[in-house]
XYZ file of C-alpha atoms in Angstrom:
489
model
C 31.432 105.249 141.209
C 31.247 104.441 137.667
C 31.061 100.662 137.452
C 27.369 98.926 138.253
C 26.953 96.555 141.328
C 25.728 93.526 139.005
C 28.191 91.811 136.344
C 27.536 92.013 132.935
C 30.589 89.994 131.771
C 31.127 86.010 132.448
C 27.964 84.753 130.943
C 29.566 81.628 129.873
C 31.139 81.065 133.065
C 27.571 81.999 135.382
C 25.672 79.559 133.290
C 27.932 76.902 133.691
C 27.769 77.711 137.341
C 24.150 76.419 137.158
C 23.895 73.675 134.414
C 24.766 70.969 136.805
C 21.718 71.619 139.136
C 19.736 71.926 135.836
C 20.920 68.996 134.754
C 20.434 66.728 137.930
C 16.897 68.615 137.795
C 15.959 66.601 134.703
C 16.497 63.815 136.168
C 13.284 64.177 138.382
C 15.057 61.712 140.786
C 13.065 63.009 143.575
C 9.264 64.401 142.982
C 8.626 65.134 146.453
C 12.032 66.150 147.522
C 11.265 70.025 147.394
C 7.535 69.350 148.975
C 9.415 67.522 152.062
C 12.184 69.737 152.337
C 10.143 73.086 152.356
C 11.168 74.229 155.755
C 15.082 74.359 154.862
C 14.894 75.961 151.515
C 12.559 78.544 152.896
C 14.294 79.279 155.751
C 17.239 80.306 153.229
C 15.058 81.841 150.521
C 12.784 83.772 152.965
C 14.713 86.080 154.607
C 14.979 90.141 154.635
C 15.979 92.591 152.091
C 20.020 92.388 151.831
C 21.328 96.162 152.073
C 24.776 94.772 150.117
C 24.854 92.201 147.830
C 26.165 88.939 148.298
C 28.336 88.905 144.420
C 27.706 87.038 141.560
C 28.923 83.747 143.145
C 26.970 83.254 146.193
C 23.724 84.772 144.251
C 24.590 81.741 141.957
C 25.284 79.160 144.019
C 22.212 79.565 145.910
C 19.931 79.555 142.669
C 21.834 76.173 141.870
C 21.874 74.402 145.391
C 18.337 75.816 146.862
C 16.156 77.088 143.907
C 16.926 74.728 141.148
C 17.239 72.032 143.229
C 13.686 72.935 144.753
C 11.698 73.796 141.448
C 8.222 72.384 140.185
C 8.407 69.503 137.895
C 5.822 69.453 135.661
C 8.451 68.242 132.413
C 8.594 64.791 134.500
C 7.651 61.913 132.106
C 5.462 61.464 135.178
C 3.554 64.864 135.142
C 0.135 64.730 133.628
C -1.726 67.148 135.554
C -1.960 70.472 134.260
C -2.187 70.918 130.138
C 1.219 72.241 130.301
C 4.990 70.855 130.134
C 7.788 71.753 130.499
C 9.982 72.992 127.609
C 12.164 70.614 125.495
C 15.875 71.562 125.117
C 16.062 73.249 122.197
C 13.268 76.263 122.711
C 14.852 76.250 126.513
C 18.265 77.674 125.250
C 16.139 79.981 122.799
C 14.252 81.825 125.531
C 17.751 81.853 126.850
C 19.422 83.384 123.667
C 16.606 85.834 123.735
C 16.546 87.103 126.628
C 19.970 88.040 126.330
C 20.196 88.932 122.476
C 16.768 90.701 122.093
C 14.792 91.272 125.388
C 11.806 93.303 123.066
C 10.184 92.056 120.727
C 10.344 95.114 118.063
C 12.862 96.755 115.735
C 14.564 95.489 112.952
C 16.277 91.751 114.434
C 16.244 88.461 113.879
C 14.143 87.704 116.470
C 11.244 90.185 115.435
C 11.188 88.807 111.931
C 10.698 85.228 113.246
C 7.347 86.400 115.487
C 5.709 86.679 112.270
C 7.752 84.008 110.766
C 6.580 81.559 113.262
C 2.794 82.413 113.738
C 2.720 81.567 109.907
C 4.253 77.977 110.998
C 1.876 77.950 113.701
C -1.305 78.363 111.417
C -0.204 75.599 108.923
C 0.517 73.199 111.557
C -2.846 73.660 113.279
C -4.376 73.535 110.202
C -5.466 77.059 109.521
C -4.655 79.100 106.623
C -1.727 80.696 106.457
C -2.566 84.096 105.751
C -4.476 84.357 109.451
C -3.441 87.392 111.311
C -1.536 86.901 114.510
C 0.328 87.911 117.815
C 1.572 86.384 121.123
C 0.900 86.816 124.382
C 1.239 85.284 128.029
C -0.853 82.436 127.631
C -4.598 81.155 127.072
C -5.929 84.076 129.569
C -4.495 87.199 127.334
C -5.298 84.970 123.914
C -8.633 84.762 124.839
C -9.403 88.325 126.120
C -7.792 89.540 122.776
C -9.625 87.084 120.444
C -13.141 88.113 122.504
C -12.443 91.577 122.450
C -11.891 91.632 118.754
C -15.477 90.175 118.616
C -16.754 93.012 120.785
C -15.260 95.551 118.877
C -17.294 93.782 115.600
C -20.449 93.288 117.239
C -21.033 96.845 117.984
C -19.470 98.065 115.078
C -22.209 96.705 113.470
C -24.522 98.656 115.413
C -22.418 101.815 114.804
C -20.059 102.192 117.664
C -16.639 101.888 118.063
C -16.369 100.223 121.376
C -12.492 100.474 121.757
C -12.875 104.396 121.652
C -15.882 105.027 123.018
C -17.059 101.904 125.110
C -20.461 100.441 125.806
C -23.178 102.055 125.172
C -25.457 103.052 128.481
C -27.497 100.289 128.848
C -26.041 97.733 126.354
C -26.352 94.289 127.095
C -23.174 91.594 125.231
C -23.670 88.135 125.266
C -21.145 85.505 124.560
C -22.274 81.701 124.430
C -20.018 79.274 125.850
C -20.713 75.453 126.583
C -20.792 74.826 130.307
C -17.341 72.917 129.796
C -15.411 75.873 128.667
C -12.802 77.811 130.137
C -13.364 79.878 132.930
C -10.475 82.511 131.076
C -13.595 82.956 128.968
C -16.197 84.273 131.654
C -12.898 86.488 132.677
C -12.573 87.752 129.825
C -15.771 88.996 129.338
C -15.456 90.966 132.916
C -12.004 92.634 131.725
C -14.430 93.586 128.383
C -16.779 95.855 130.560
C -19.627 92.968 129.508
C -19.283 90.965 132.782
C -18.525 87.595 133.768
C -22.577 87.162 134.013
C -22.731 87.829 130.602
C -21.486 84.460 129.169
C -24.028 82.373 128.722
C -23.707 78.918 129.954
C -25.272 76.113 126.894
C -25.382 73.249 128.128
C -23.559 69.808 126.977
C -23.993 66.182 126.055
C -23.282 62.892 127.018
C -19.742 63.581 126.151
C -18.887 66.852 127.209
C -19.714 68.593 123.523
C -21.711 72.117 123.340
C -25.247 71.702 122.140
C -25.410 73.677 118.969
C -29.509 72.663 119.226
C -29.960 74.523 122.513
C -27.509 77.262 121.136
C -29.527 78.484 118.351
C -32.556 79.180 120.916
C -30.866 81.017 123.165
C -29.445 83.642 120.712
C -32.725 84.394 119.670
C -34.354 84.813 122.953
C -31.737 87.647 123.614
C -31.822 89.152 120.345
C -35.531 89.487 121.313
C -34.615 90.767 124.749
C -32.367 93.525 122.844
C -29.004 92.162 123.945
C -26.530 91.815 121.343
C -24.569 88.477 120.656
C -21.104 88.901 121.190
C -19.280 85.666 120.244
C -19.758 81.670 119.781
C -17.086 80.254 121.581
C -16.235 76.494 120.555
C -13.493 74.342 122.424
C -11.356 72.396 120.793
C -10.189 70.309 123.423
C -12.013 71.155 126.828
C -9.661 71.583 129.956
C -11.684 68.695 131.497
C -11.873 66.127 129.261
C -10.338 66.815 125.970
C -13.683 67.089 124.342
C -13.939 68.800 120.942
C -17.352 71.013 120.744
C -19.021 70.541 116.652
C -17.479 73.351 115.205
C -19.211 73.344 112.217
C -22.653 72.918 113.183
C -21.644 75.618 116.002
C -19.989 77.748 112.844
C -23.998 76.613 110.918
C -25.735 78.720 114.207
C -23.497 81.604 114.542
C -23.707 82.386 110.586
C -27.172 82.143 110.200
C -27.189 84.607 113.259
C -24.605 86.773 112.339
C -22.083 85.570 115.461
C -18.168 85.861 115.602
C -17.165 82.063 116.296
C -14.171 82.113 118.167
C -12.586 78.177 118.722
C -10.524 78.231 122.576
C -8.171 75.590 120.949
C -5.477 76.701 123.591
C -5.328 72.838 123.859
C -6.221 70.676 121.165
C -5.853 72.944 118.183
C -2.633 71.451 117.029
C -4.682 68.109 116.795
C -6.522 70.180 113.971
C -3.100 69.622 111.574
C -3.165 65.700 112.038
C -4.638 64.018 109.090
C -6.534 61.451 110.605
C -7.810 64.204 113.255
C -8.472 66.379 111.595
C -12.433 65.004 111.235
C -13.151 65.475 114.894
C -12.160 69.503 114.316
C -14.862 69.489 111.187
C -15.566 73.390 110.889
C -12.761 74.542 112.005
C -11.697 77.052 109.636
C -14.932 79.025 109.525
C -14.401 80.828 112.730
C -13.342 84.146 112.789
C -10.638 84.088 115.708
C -8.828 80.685 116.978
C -6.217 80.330 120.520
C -3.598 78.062 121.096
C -0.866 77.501 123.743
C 2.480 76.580 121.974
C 3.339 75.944 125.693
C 0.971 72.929 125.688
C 1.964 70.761 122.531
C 4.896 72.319 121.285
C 6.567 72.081 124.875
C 8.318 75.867 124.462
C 8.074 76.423 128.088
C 5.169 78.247 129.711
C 4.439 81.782 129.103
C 3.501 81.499 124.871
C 0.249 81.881 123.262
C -0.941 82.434 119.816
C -4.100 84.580 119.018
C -5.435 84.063 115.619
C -7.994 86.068 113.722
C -9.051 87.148 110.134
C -8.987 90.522 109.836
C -5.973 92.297 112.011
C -7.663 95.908 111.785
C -10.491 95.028 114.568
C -7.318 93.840 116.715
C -5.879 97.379 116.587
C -9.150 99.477 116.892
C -10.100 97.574 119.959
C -6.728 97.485 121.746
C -4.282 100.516 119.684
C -2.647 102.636 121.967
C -2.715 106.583 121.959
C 0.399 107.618 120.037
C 3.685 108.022 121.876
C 6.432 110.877 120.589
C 8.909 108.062 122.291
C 7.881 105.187 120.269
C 8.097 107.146 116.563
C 10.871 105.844 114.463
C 12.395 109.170 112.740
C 14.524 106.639 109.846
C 13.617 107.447 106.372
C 14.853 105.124 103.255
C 17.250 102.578 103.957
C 17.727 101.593 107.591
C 21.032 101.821 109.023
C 20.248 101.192 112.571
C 17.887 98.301 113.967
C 15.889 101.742 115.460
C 14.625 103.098 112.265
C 11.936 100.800 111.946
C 9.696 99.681 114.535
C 8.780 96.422 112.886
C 5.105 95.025 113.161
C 3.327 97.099 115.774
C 2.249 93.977 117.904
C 1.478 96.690 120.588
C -1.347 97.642 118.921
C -2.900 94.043 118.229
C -2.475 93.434 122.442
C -2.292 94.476 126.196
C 1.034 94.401 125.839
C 3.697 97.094 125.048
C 6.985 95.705 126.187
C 7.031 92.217 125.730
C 10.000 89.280 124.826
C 10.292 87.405 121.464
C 8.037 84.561 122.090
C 7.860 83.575 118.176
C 11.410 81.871 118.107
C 10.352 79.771 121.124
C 7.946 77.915 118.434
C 10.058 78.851 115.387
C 12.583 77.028 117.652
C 10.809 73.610 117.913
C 9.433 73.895 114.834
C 12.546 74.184 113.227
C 14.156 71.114 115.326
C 10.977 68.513 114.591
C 8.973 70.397 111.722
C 5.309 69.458 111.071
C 6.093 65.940 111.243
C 7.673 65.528 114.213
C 4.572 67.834 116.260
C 2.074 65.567 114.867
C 3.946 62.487 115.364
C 4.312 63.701 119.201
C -0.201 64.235 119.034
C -0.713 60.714 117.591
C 1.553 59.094 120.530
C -0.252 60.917 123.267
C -3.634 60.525 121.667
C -2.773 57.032 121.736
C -1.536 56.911 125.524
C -5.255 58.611 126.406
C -6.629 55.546 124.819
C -4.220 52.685 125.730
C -4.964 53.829 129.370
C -8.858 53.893 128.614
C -8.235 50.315 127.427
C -6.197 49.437 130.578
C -9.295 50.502 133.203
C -12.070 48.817 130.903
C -10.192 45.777 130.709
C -9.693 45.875 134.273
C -12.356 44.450 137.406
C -11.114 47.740 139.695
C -10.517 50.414 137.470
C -13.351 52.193 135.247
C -13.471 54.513 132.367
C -15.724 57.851 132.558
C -15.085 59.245 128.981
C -14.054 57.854 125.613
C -10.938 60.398 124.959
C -10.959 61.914 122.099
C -7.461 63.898 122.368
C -4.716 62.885 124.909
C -6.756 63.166 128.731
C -8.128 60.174 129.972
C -10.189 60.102 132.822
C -10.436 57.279 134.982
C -11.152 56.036 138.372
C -10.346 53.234 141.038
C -13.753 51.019 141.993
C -13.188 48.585 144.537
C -14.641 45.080 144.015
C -17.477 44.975 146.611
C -20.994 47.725 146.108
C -19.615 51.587 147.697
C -22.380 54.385 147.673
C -21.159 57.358 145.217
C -19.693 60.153 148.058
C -17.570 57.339 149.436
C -16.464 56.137 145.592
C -15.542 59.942 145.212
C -13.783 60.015 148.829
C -11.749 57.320 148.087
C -10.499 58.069 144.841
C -9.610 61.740 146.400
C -7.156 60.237 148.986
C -5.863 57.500 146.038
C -4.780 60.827 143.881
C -3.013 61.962 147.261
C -1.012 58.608 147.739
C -0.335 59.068 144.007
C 1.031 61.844 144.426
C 2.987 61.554 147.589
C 4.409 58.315 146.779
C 5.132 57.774 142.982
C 5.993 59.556 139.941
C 3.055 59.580 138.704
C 1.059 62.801 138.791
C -2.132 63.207 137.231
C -4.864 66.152 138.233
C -8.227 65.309 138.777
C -11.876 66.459 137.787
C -15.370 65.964 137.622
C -17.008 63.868 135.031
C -20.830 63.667 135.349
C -21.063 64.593 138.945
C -18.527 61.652 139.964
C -14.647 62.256 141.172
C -12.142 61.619 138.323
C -8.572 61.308 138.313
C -7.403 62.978 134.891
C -4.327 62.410 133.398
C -3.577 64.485 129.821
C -0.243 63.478 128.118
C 1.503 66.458 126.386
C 4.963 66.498 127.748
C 7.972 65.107 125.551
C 9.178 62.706 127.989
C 6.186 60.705 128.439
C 6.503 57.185 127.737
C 4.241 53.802 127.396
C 5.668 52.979 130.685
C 3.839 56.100 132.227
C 0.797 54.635 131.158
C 0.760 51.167 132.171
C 2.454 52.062 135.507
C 0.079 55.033 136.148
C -3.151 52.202 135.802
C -0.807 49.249 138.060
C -0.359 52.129 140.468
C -4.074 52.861 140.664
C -5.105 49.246 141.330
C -2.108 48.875 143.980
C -2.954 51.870 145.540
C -6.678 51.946 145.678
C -6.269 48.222 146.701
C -4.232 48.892 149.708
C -6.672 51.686 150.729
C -9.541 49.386 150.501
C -7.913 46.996 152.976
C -6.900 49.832 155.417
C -10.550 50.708 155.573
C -11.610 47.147 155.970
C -9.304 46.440 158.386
């Protein structure tokens, strides 16, 4: 046999195979269709290893009719729960193009010359300067570990070891100080570092969700009188809860004075940072030494993209620079003939990842389609859906507003008329966000704001419109009305 079981020919014909089911797809016609019709889809999906394969044909006709059909749809202008979306049309046909035309990341392409192309974008439109350092990865999780373990390898450098070749010291104690509304990528992070996750140090917050940078300064000194050494600062910009932006600069004020690595988790909200009339609430921003962000959030290039930023590249590559490989040296000397000759930035060295796909013309993609303009223009609108609904449940008798949103989540909850003790209040809204869910297109997550049941909505996705938010808040009332009566009753 010379000829391989899979076809490598007919591209154009295979993906018009599918488009129709994509198509119908974005229609989100039917949110709960694939929840209700689990036990068919499975039953096809779910079955043994096939010792021959079925052909091209049936393998697509079954990712059209039963996958597709069946997916999750977090791109509905409905879909406000998680801070992601799903991608817009034009960086969906690039991850397309490149995982066909360029499936690495390296060498001499196109595709490798826009990673670095694009994470230059990506600084200016956050607001950063341009000459930051940067590299992809998976998404906030990676990003963070990276960014943290760049301010590892600098903390102990200063103390004369090289933690990415020799690791901790015996008996060495890290610290990083996070608010108690951060990330819990952050506490993994520092377990993947060899500090543990018990080694982040919880400060505590305000009224509105913000880091105490009072508290903070305390704290590092107690430790530094303990003999542990201070890792990292970490300030949010944008908290996964509430959208709350920690005081960067009086957090960048503490970690200078002590000699800290500020890293800012703006997987969220650090696009916000690029938006003129913002850009006040992100005060600070640019002292840090490492910054996050999720293109996958904002920028809507599908999930699986994030940016880690950082000052000096060189602690990036002694913390995570791989042993050198006889298989990876590029023998071309001179003038390259052959997209082999030269390797191209050595992201591998800046990451966890060797092999990895072009992620930078995902953004270079949407950038290139709406430019600066058009990102920010998307931020304002949402920004002003967090508010509008805020509005909506303060100028309503049944609905009340927990936060005063300072990016795009809003978080809000149903109160009925009549006096309800607190665990019932909570109860209540829990099987509202359930009926929500199960019975309109509206699908926000939920939280906890102050030690009382929130349902959260964040707007990020392209297809979210005003009517989203005034028929998310009529839902709510409808909803938690009809509830109320079914208990009464």
């Amino acid at each position: 046999m010379t000829s391989d079981a899979a076809r490598a020919d007919g591209l154009t014909d295979a993906v018009q195979a599918v488009l129709p089911a994509l198509e119908q797809w974005l229609r989100f016609t039917d949110m709960t269709g694939p929840a209700r019709r689990r036990d068919s889809w499975q039953a096809v999906l779910d079955v043994p290893l096939p010792d021959k394969g079925a052909g091209a044909g049936p393998a697509l006709a079954e990712l059209a009719d039963w996958v597709v059909a069946n997916g999750l749809p977090i791109g509905a202008p409905g879909f406000t729960g998680f801070i992601t979306t799903g991608p817009s049309t034009v960086p969906a046909v690039a991850q397309f193009a490149a995982a066909v035309a360029s499936p690495q990341r390296y060498a001499v392409s196109a595709f490798n010359l826009l990673e670095g192309v694009s994470l230059r974008w990506l600084a200016q439109a956050c607001g950063l300067d341009p000459t930051v350092a940067g590299v992809y990865s998976s998404g906030g999780s990676v990003a963070n570990l990276l960014a943290l373990g760049a301010a590892r390898q600098a903390a102990f450098e200063r103390l004369g070891v090289d933690v990415g070749r020799d690791g901790l010291p015996p008996g060495a104690r890290g610290r990083i100080y996070a608010g108690t509304e951060a990330h819990h990528t952050i506490h993994r992070s520092a377990a993947v570092l060899g500090l543990g996750r018990e080694a982040v140090r919880p400060v505590p917050v305000d009224d509105r969700q913000r880091v105490r940078p009072d508290l903070l300064a305390g704290m590092i000194e107690r430790d530094v009188a303990a003999g542990d050494v201070p890792v990292a600062v970490v300030g949010v910009a944008g908290t996964t809860n509430t959208g709350a932006i920690d005081p960067l600069d009086a957090l960048a004020d503490v970690a200078e004075r002590h000699g800290v690595w500020l890293h800012v988790d703006g997987a969220y909200g650090l696009p916000a940072a690029g938006v003129e009339e913002l850009a006040g609430r992100f005060a600070g921003v640019r002292r840090a030494q490492s910054w996050i962000v999720d293109p996958h959030k904002w920028l809507a290039t599908g999930v699986g993209c994030a940016a880690t930023f950082v000052r000096d590249p060189e602690l990036l590559h002694r913390t995570f620079t791989q042993t050198p490989a006889a298989y990876l040296a590029m023998p071309g000397s001179g003038a390259v003939a052959s997209a082999f000759e030269d390797f191209g930035v050595h992201y591998d060295d800046l990451s966890v990842e060797l092999s990895a796909p072009p992620r930078g013309v995902l953004v270079w993609a949407v950038l290139r389609e709406i430019g600066r303009d058009g990102l920010h223009e998307r931020i304002r609108r949402h920004v002003a859906y967090a508010r509008r609904l805020t509005d909506l449940a303060r100028a309503h008798p049944r609905l009340e507003a927990l936060t005063d949103p300072e990016l795009s989540v809003a978080c809000l909850r149903y109160r009925p008329a009549h006096p309800v003790a607190d665990a019932e209040l909570d109860a209540l809204n829990e099987e509202l966000l359930r009926r929500l869910w199960r019975t309109t297109a509206h699908l926000p997550s939920s939280t906890v704001v102050a030690g009382r049941f929130a349902i959260r909505p964040c707007y990020v996705g392209v297809r979210h419109t005003d009517a989203d938010v005034t028929g998310l808040a009529a839902a709510l009332v409808e909803l938690g009305d009809a509830l109320v009566a079914e208990r009464a009753a």
